[in-house]
mmCIF file of C-alpha atoms in Angstrom:
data_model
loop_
_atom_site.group_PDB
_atom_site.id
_atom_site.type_symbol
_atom_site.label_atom_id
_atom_site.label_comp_id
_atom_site.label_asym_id
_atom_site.label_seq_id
_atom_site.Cartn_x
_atom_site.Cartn_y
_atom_site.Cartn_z
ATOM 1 C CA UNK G 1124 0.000 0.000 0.000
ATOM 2 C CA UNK G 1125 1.356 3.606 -0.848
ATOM 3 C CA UNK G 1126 0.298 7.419 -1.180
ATOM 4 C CA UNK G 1127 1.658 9.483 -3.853
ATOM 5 C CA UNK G 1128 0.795 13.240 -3.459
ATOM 6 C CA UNK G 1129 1.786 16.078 -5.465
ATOM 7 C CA UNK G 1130 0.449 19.517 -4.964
ATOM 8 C CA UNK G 1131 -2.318 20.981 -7.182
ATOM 9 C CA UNK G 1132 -0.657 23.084 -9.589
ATOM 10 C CA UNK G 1133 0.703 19.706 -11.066
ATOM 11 C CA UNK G 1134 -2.554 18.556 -11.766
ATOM 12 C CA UNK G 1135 -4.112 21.515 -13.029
ATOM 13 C CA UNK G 1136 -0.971 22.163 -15.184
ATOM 14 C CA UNK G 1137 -1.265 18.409 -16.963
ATOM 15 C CA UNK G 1138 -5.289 18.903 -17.420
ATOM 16 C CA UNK G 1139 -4.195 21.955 -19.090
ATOM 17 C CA UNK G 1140 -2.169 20.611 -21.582
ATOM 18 C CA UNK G 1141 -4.947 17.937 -22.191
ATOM 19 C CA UNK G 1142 -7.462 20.565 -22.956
ATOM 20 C CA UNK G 1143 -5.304 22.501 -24.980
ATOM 21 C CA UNK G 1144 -4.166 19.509 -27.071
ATOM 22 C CA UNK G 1145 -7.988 19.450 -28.072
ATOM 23 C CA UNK G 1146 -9.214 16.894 -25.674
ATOM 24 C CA UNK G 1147 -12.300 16.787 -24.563
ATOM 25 C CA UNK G 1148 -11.852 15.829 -20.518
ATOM 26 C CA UNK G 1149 -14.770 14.864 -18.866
ATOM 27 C CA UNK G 1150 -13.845 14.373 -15.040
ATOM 28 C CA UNK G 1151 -15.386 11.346 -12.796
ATOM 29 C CA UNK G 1152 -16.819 11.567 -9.439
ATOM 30 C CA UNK G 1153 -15.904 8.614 -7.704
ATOM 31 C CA UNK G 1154 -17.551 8.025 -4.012
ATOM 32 C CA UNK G 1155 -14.738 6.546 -1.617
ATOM 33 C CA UNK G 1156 -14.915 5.586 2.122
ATOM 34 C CA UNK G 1157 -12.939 5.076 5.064
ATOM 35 C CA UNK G 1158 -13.068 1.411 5.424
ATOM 36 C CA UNK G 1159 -13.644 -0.717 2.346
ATOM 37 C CA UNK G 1160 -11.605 0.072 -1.106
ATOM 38 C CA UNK G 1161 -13.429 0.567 -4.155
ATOM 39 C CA UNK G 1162 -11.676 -0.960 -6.995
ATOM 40 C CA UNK G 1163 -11.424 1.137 -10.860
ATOM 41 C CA UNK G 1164 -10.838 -0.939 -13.240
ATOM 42 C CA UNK G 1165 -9.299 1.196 -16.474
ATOM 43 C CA UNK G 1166 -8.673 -0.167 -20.460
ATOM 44 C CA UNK G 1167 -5.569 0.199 -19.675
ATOM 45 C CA UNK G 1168 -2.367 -0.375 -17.435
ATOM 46 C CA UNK G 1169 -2.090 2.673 -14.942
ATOM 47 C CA UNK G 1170 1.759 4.470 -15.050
ATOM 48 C CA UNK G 1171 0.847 6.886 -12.777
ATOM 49 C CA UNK G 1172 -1.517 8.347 -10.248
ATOM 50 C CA UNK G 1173 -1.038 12.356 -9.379
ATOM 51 C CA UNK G 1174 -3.352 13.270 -6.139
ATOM 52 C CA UNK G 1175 -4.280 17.717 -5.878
ATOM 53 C CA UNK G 1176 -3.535 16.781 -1.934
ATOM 54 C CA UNK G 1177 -2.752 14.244 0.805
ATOM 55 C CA UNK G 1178 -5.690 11.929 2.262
ATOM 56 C CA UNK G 1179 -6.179 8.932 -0.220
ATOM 57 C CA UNK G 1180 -4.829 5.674 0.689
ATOM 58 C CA UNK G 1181 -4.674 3.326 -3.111
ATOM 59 C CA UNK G 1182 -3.620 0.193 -3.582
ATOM 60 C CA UNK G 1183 -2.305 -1.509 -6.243
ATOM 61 C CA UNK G 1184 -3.840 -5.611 -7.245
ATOM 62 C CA UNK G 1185 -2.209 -8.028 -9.243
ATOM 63 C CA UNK G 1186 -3.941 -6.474 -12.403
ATOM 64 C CA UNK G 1187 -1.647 -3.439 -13.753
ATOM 65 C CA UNK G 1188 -4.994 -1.676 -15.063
ATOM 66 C CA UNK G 1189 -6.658 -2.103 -11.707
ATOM 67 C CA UNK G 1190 -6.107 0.109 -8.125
ATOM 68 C CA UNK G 1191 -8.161 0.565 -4.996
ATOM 69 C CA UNK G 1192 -8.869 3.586 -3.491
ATOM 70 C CA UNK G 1193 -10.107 4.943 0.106
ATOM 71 C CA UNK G 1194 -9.916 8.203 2.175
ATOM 72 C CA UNK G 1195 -7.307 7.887 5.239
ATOM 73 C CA UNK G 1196 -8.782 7.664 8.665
ATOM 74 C CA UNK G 1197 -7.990 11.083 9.126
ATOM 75 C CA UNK G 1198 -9.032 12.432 6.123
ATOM 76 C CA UNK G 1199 -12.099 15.087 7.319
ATOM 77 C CA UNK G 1200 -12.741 17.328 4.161
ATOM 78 C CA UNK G 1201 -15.993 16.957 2.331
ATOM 79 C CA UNK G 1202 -14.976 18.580 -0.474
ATOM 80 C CA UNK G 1203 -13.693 16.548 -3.817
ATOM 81 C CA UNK G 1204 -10.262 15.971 -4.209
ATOM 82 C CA UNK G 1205 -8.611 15.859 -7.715
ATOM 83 C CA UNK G 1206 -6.543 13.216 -9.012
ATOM 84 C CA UNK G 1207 -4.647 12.227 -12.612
ATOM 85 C CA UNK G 1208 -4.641 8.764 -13.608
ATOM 86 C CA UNK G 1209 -1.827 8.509 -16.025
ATOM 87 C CA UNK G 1210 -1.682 5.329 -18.671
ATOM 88 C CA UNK G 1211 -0.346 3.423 -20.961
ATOM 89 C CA UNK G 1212 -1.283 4.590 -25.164
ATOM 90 C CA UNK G 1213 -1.306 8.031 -23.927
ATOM 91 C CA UNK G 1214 -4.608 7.696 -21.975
ATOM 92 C CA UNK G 1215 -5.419 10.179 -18.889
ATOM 93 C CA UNK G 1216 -8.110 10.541 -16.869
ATOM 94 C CA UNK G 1217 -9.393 12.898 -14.086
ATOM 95 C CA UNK G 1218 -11.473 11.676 -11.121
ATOM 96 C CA UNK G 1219 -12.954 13.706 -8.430
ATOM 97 C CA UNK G 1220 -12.994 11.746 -5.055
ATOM 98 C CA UNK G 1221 -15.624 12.665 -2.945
ATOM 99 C CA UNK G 1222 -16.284 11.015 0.597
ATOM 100 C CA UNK G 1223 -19.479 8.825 0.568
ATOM 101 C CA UNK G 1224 -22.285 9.121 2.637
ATOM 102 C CA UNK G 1225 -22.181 6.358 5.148
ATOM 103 C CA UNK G 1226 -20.721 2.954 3.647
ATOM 104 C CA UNK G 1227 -22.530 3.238 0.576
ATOM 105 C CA UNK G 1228 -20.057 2.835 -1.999
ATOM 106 C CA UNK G 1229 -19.798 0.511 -5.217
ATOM 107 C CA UNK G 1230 -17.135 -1.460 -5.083
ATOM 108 C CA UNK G 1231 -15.862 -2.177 -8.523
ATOM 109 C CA UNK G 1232 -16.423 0.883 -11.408
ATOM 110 C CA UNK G 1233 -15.067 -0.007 -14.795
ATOM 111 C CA UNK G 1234 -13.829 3.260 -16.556
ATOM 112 C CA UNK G 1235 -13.576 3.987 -20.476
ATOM 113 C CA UNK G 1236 -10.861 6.351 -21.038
ATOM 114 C CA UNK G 1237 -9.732 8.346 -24.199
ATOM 115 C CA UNK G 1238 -6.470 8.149 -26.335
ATOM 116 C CA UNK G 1239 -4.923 11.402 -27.122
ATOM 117 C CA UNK G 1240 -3.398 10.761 -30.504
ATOM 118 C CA UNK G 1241 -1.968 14.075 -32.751
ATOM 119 C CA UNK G 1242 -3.259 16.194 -30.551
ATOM 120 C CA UNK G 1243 -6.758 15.002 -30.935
ATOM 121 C CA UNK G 1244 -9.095 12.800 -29.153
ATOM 122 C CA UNK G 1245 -12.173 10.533 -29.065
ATOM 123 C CA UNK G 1246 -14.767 11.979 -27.428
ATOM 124 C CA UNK G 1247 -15.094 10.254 -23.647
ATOM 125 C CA UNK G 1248 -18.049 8.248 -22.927
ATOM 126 C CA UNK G 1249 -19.385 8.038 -19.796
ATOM 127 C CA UNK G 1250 -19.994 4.864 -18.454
ATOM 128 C CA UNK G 1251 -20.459 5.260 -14.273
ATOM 129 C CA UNK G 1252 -23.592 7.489 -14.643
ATOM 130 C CA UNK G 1253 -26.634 5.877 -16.493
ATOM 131 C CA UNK G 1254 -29.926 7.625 -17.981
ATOM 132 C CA UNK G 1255 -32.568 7.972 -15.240
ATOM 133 C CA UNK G 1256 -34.080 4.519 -14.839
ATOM 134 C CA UNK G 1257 -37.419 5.854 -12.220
ATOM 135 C CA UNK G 1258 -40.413 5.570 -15.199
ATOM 136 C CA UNK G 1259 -39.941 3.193 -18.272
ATOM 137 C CA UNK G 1260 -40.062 4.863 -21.507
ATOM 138 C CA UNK G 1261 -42.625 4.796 -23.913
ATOM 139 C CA UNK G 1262 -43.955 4.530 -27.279
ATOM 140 C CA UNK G 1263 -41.031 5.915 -29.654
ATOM 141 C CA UNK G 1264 -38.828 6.283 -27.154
ATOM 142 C CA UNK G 1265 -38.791 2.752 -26.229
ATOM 143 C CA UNK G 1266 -38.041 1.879 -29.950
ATOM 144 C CA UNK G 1267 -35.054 4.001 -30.134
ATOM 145 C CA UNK G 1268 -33.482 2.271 -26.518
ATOM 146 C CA UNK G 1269 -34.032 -1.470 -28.013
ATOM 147 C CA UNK G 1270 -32.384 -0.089 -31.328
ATOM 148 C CA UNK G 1271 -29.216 1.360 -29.607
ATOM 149 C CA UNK G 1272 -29.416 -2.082 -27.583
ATOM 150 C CA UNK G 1273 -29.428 -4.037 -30.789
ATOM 151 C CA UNK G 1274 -25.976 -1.715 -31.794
ATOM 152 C CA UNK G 1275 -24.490 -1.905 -29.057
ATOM 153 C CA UNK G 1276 -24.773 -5.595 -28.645
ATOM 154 C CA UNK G 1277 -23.745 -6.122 -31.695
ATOM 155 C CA UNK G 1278 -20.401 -3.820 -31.210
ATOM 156 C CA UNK G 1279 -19.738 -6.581 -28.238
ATOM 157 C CA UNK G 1280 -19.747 -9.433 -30.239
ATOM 158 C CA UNK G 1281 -17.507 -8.419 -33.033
ATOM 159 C CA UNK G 1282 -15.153 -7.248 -30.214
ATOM 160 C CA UNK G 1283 -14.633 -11.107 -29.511
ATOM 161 C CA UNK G 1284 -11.869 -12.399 -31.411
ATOM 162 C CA UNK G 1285 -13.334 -14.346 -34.472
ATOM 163 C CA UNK G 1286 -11.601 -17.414 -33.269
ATOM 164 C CA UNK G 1287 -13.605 -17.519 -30.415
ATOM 165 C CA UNK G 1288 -17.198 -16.382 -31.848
ATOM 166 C CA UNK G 1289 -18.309 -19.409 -33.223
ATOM 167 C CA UNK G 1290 -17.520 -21.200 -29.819
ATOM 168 C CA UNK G 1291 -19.249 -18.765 -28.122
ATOM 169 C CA UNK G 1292 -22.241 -18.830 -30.432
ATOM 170 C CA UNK G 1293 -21.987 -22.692 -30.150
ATOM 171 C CA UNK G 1294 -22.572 -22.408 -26.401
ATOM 172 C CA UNK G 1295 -25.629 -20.632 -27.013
ATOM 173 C CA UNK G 1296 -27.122 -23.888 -28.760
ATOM 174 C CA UNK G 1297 -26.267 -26.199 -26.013
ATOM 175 C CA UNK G 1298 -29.020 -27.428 -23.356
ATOM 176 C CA UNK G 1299 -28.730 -25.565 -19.798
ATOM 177 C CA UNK G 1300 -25.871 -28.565 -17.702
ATOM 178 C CA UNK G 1301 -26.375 -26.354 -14.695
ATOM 179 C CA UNK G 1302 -29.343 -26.692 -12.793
ATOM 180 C CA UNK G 1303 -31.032 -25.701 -9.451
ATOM 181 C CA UNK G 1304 -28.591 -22.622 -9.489
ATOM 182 C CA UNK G 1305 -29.533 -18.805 -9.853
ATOM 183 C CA UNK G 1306 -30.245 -15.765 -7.775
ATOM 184 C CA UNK G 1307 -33.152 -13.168 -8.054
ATOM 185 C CA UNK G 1308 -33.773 -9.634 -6.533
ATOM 186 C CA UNK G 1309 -36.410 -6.926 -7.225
ATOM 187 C CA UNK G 1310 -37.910 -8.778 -10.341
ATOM 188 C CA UNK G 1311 -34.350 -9.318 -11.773
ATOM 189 C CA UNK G 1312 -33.455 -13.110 -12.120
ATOM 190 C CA UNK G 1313 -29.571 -14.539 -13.540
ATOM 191 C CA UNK G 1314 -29.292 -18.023 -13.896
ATOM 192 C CA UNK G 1315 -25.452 -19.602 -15.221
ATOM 193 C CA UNK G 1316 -27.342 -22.428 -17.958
ATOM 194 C CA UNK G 1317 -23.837 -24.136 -18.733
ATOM 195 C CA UNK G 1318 -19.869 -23.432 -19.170
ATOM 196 C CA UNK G 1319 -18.109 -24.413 -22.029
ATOM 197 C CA UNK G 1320 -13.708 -24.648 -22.266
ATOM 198 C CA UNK G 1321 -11.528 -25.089 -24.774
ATOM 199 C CA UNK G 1322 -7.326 -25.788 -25.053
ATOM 200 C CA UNK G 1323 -7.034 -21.644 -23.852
ATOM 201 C CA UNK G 1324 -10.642 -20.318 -22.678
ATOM 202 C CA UNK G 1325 -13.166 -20.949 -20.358
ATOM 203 C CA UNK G 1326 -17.220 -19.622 -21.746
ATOM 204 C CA UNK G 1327 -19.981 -18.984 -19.109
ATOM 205 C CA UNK G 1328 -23.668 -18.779 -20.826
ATOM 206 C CA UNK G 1329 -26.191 -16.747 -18.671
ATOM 207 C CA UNK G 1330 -29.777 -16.390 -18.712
ATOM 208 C CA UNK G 1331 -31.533 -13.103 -17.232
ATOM 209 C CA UNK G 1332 -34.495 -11.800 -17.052
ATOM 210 C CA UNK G 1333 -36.481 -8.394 -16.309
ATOM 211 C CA UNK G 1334 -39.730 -9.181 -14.926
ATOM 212 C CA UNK G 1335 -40.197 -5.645 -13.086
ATOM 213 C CA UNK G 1336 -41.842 -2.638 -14.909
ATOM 214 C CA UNK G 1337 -38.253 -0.965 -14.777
ATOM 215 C CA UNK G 1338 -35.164 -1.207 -16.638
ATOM 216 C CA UNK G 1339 -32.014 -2.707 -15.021
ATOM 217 C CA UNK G 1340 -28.692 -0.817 -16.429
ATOM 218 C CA UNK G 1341 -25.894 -3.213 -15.826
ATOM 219 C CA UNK G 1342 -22.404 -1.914 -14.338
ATOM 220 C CA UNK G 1343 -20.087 -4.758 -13.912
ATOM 221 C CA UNK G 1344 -21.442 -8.646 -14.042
ATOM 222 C CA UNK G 1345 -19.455 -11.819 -14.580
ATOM 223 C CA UNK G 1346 -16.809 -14.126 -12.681
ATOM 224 C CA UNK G 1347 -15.625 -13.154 -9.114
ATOM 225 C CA UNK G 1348 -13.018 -15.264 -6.965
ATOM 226 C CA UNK G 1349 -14.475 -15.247 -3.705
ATOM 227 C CA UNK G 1350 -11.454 -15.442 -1.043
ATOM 228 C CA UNK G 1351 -12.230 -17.587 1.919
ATOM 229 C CA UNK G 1352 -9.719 -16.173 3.723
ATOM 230 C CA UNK G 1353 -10.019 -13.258 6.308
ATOM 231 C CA UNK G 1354 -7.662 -10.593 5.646
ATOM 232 C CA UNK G 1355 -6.989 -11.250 2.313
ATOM 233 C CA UNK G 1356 -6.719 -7.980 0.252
ATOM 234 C CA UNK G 1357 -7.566 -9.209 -3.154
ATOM 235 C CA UNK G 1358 -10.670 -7.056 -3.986
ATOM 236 C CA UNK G 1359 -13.659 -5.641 -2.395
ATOM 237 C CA UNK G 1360 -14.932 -7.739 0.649
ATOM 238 C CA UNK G 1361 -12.420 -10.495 -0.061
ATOM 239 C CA UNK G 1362 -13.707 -10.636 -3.802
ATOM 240 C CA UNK G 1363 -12.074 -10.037 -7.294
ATOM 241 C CA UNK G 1364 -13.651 -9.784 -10.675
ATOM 242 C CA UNK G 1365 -12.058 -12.134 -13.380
ATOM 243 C CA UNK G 1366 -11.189 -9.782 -16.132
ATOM 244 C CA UNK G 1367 -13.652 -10.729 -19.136
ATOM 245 C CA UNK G 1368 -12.113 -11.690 -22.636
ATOM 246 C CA UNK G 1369 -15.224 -10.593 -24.695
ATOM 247 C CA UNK G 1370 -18.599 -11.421 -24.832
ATOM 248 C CA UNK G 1371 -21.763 -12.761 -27.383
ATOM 249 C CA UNK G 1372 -24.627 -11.310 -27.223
ATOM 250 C CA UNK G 1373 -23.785 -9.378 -23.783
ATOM 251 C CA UNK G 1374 -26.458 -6.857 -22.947
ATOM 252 C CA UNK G 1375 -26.008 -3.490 -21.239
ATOM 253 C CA UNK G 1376 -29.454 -2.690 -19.958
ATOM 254 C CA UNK G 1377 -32.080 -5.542 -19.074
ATOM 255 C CA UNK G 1378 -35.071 -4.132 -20.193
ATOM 256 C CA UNK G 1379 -37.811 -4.448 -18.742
ATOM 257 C CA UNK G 1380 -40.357 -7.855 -18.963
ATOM 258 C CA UNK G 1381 -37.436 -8.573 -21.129
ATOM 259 C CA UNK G 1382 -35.190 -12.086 -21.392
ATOM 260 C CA UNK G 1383 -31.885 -12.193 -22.221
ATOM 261 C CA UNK G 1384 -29.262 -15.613 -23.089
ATOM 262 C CA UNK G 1385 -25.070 -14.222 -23.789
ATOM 263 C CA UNK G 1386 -21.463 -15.788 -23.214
ATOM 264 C CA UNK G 1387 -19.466 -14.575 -21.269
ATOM 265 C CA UNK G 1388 -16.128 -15.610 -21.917
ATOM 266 C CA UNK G 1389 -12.450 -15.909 -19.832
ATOM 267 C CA UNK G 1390 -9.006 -16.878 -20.067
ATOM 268 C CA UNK G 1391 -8.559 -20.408 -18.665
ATOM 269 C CA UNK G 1392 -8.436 -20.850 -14.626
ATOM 270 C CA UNK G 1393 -8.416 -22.885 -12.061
ATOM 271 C CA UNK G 1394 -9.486 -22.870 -8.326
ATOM 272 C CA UNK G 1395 -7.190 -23.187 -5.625
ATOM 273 C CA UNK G 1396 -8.847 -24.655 -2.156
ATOM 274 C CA UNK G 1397 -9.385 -21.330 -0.693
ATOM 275 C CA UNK G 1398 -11.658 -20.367 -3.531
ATOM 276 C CA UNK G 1399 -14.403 -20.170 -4.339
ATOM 277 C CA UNK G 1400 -15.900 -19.032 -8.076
ATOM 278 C CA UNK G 1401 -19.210 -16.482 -7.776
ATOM 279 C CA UNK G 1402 -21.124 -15.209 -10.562
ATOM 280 C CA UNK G 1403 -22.445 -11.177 -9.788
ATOM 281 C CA UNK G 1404 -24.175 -8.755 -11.643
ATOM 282 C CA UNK G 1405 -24.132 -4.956 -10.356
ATOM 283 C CA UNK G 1406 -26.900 -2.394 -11.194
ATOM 284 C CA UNK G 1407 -25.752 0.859 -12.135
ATOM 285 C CA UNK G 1408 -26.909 3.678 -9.422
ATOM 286 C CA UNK G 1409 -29.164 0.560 -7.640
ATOM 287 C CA UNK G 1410 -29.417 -1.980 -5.371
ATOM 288 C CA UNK G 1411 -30.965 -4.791 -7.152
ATOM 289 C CA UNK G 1412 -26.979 -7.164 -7.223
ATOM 290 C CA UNK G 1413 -26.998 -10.667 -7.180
ATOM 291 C CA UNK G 1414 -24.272 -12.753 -6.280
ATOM 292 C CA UNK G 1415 -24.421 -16.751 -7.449
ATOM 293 C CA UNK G 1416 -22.060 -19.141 -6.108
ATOM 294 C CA UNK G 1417 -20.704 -21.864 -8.530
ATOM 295 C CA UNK G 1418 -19.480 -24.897 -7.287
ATOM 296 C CA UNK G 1419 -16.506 -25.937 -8.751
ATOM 297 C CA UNK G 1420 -17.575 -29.524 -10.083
ATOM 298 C CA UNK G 1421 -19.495 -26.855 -13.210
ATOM 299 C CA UNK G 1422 -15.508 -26.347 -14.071
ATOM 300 C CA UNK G 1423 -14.546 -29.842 -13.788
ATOM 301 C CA UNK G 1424 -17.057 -32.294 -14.459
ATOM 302 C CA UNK G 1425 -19.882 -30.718 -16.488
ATOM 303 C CA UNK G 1426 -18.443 -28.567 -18.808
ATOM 304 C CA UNK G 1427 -18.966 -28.393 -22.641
ATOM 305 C CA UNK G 1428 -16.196 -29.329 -24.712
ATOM 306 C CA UNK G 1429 -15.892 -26.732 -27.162
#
């Protein structure tokens, strides 16, 4: 565990040339606590961090594009604090850190950044805040969601390595091997069907379903290794999210009275006896999360050879 600190001008001075290079920066707020870390996972490896001030305690997992961050004990100012996350392919992105009410934090946030590249950028997307999700839309409005559903889905799958696709869309044809095994909360059911391996990769098909009158936006779902040791500082509670290859058919909002079947699909593991494998799913600004444990006979004995 370490604290880098630097004093604001150094901050302000790098945003700077980020703006004037023709960037467009659009700063995250990030709620931290005292006691638990929350977890960002970037898309890419971090080089640097750069705090405006002293107070944040980060730490640093096995994964080079993944850090915790909390407030220090003695940290008392409810004002945001600034910080640069430097990385690699010219990425940078600004957080604000802002103490959370309470314990109410989410422990993993995945975050998109841009690539500064001749002075010019891609405009940055955000991805922690989701549209408002208290009335469903309607009429034309609903049309237009399930068509930017349909794009974005289809984005996902041809970001899956073409050597992997037709595996994954093979999965998808095979009868549910896992049974008696889900988890449901507010109307939103997940249910692992079957898993699938290969020489290299390991695919997890998941079926989930809407049944409530409002749309679930998904933040982070998939594979967790769930520590059974206390003490162990591998992620969030004693939990750490198995970085995701690509997916098939993966959506990003569960609609509502909607049903959804998508691969999910890893790099090749196994469990050691202190572990345990989990599937979660996270709503974005909610509480409706699931956790699933797997037992680890689905990895061993009644897989799918693909």
């Amino acid at each position: 565990m370490h604290v880098k600190v630097a004093i604001f001008f150094v901050t302000t001075f790098l945003l700077n040339i980020f703006r004037v290079s023709g960037a467009e920066t659009e700063s995250k707020t990030i709620l931290l606590s005292k006691k638990s870390f929350v977890y960002l996972v970037f898309d890419a490896p971090i080089q640097d961090i750069i705090y405006d001030a002293d107070g944040v305690e980060d730490e640093r997992a096995n994964r080079k594009d993944m850090i915790g961050m909390r407030f220090s004990a003695a940290h008392r100012d409810t004002a945001p604090l600034g910080c640069l996350v430097v990385m690699d392919g010219d990425r940078l992105q600004h957080l604000w850190l802002r103490l959370a009410p309470g314990e109410s934090i989410t422990p993993v946030v995945r975050i998109r950044t841009a690539k500064v590249v001749a002075g010019e950028t891609e405009t940055i997307t955000p991805t922690i805040e989701k549209p408002d999700t208290a009335a469903p839309a309607v009429g034309g409005e609903r049309d237009s969601l399930m068509a930017a559903d349909r794009m974005a889905t289809e984005k996902g799958n041809h970001g899956l390595p073409v050597t992997l696709q037709a595996k994954a869309k093979a999965l998808m044809g095979k009868k549910p091997s896992i049974f008696q095994l889900g988890g449901e909360k507010g109307k939103i059911t997940v249910l692992p069907q079957a898993i699938g391996v290969d020489a290299t990769h390991l695919y997890l098909l998941v079926e989930a379903s809407n049944t409530s009158n409002v749309d679930y936006y998904i933040d982070i779902q998939g594979f967790q290794i769930d520590y059974k040791r206390k003490g162990l500082a591998a992620g969030a509670n004693g939990k750490e999210p198995l970085l995701v290859v690509g997916t098939w058919d993966e959506p990003l909002a569960l609609r509502a009275q909607k049903k959804y079947r998508y691969v999910l699909v890893y790099e090749l593991f196994t469990l050691k006896k202190n572990q345990a494998l989990e599937f979660f799913i996270r709503e974005t600004n909610g509480g409706r999360n699931i956790d699933v444990e797997v037992p680890s006979k689905y990895l061993y004995e009644n897989t799918y050879q693909l």
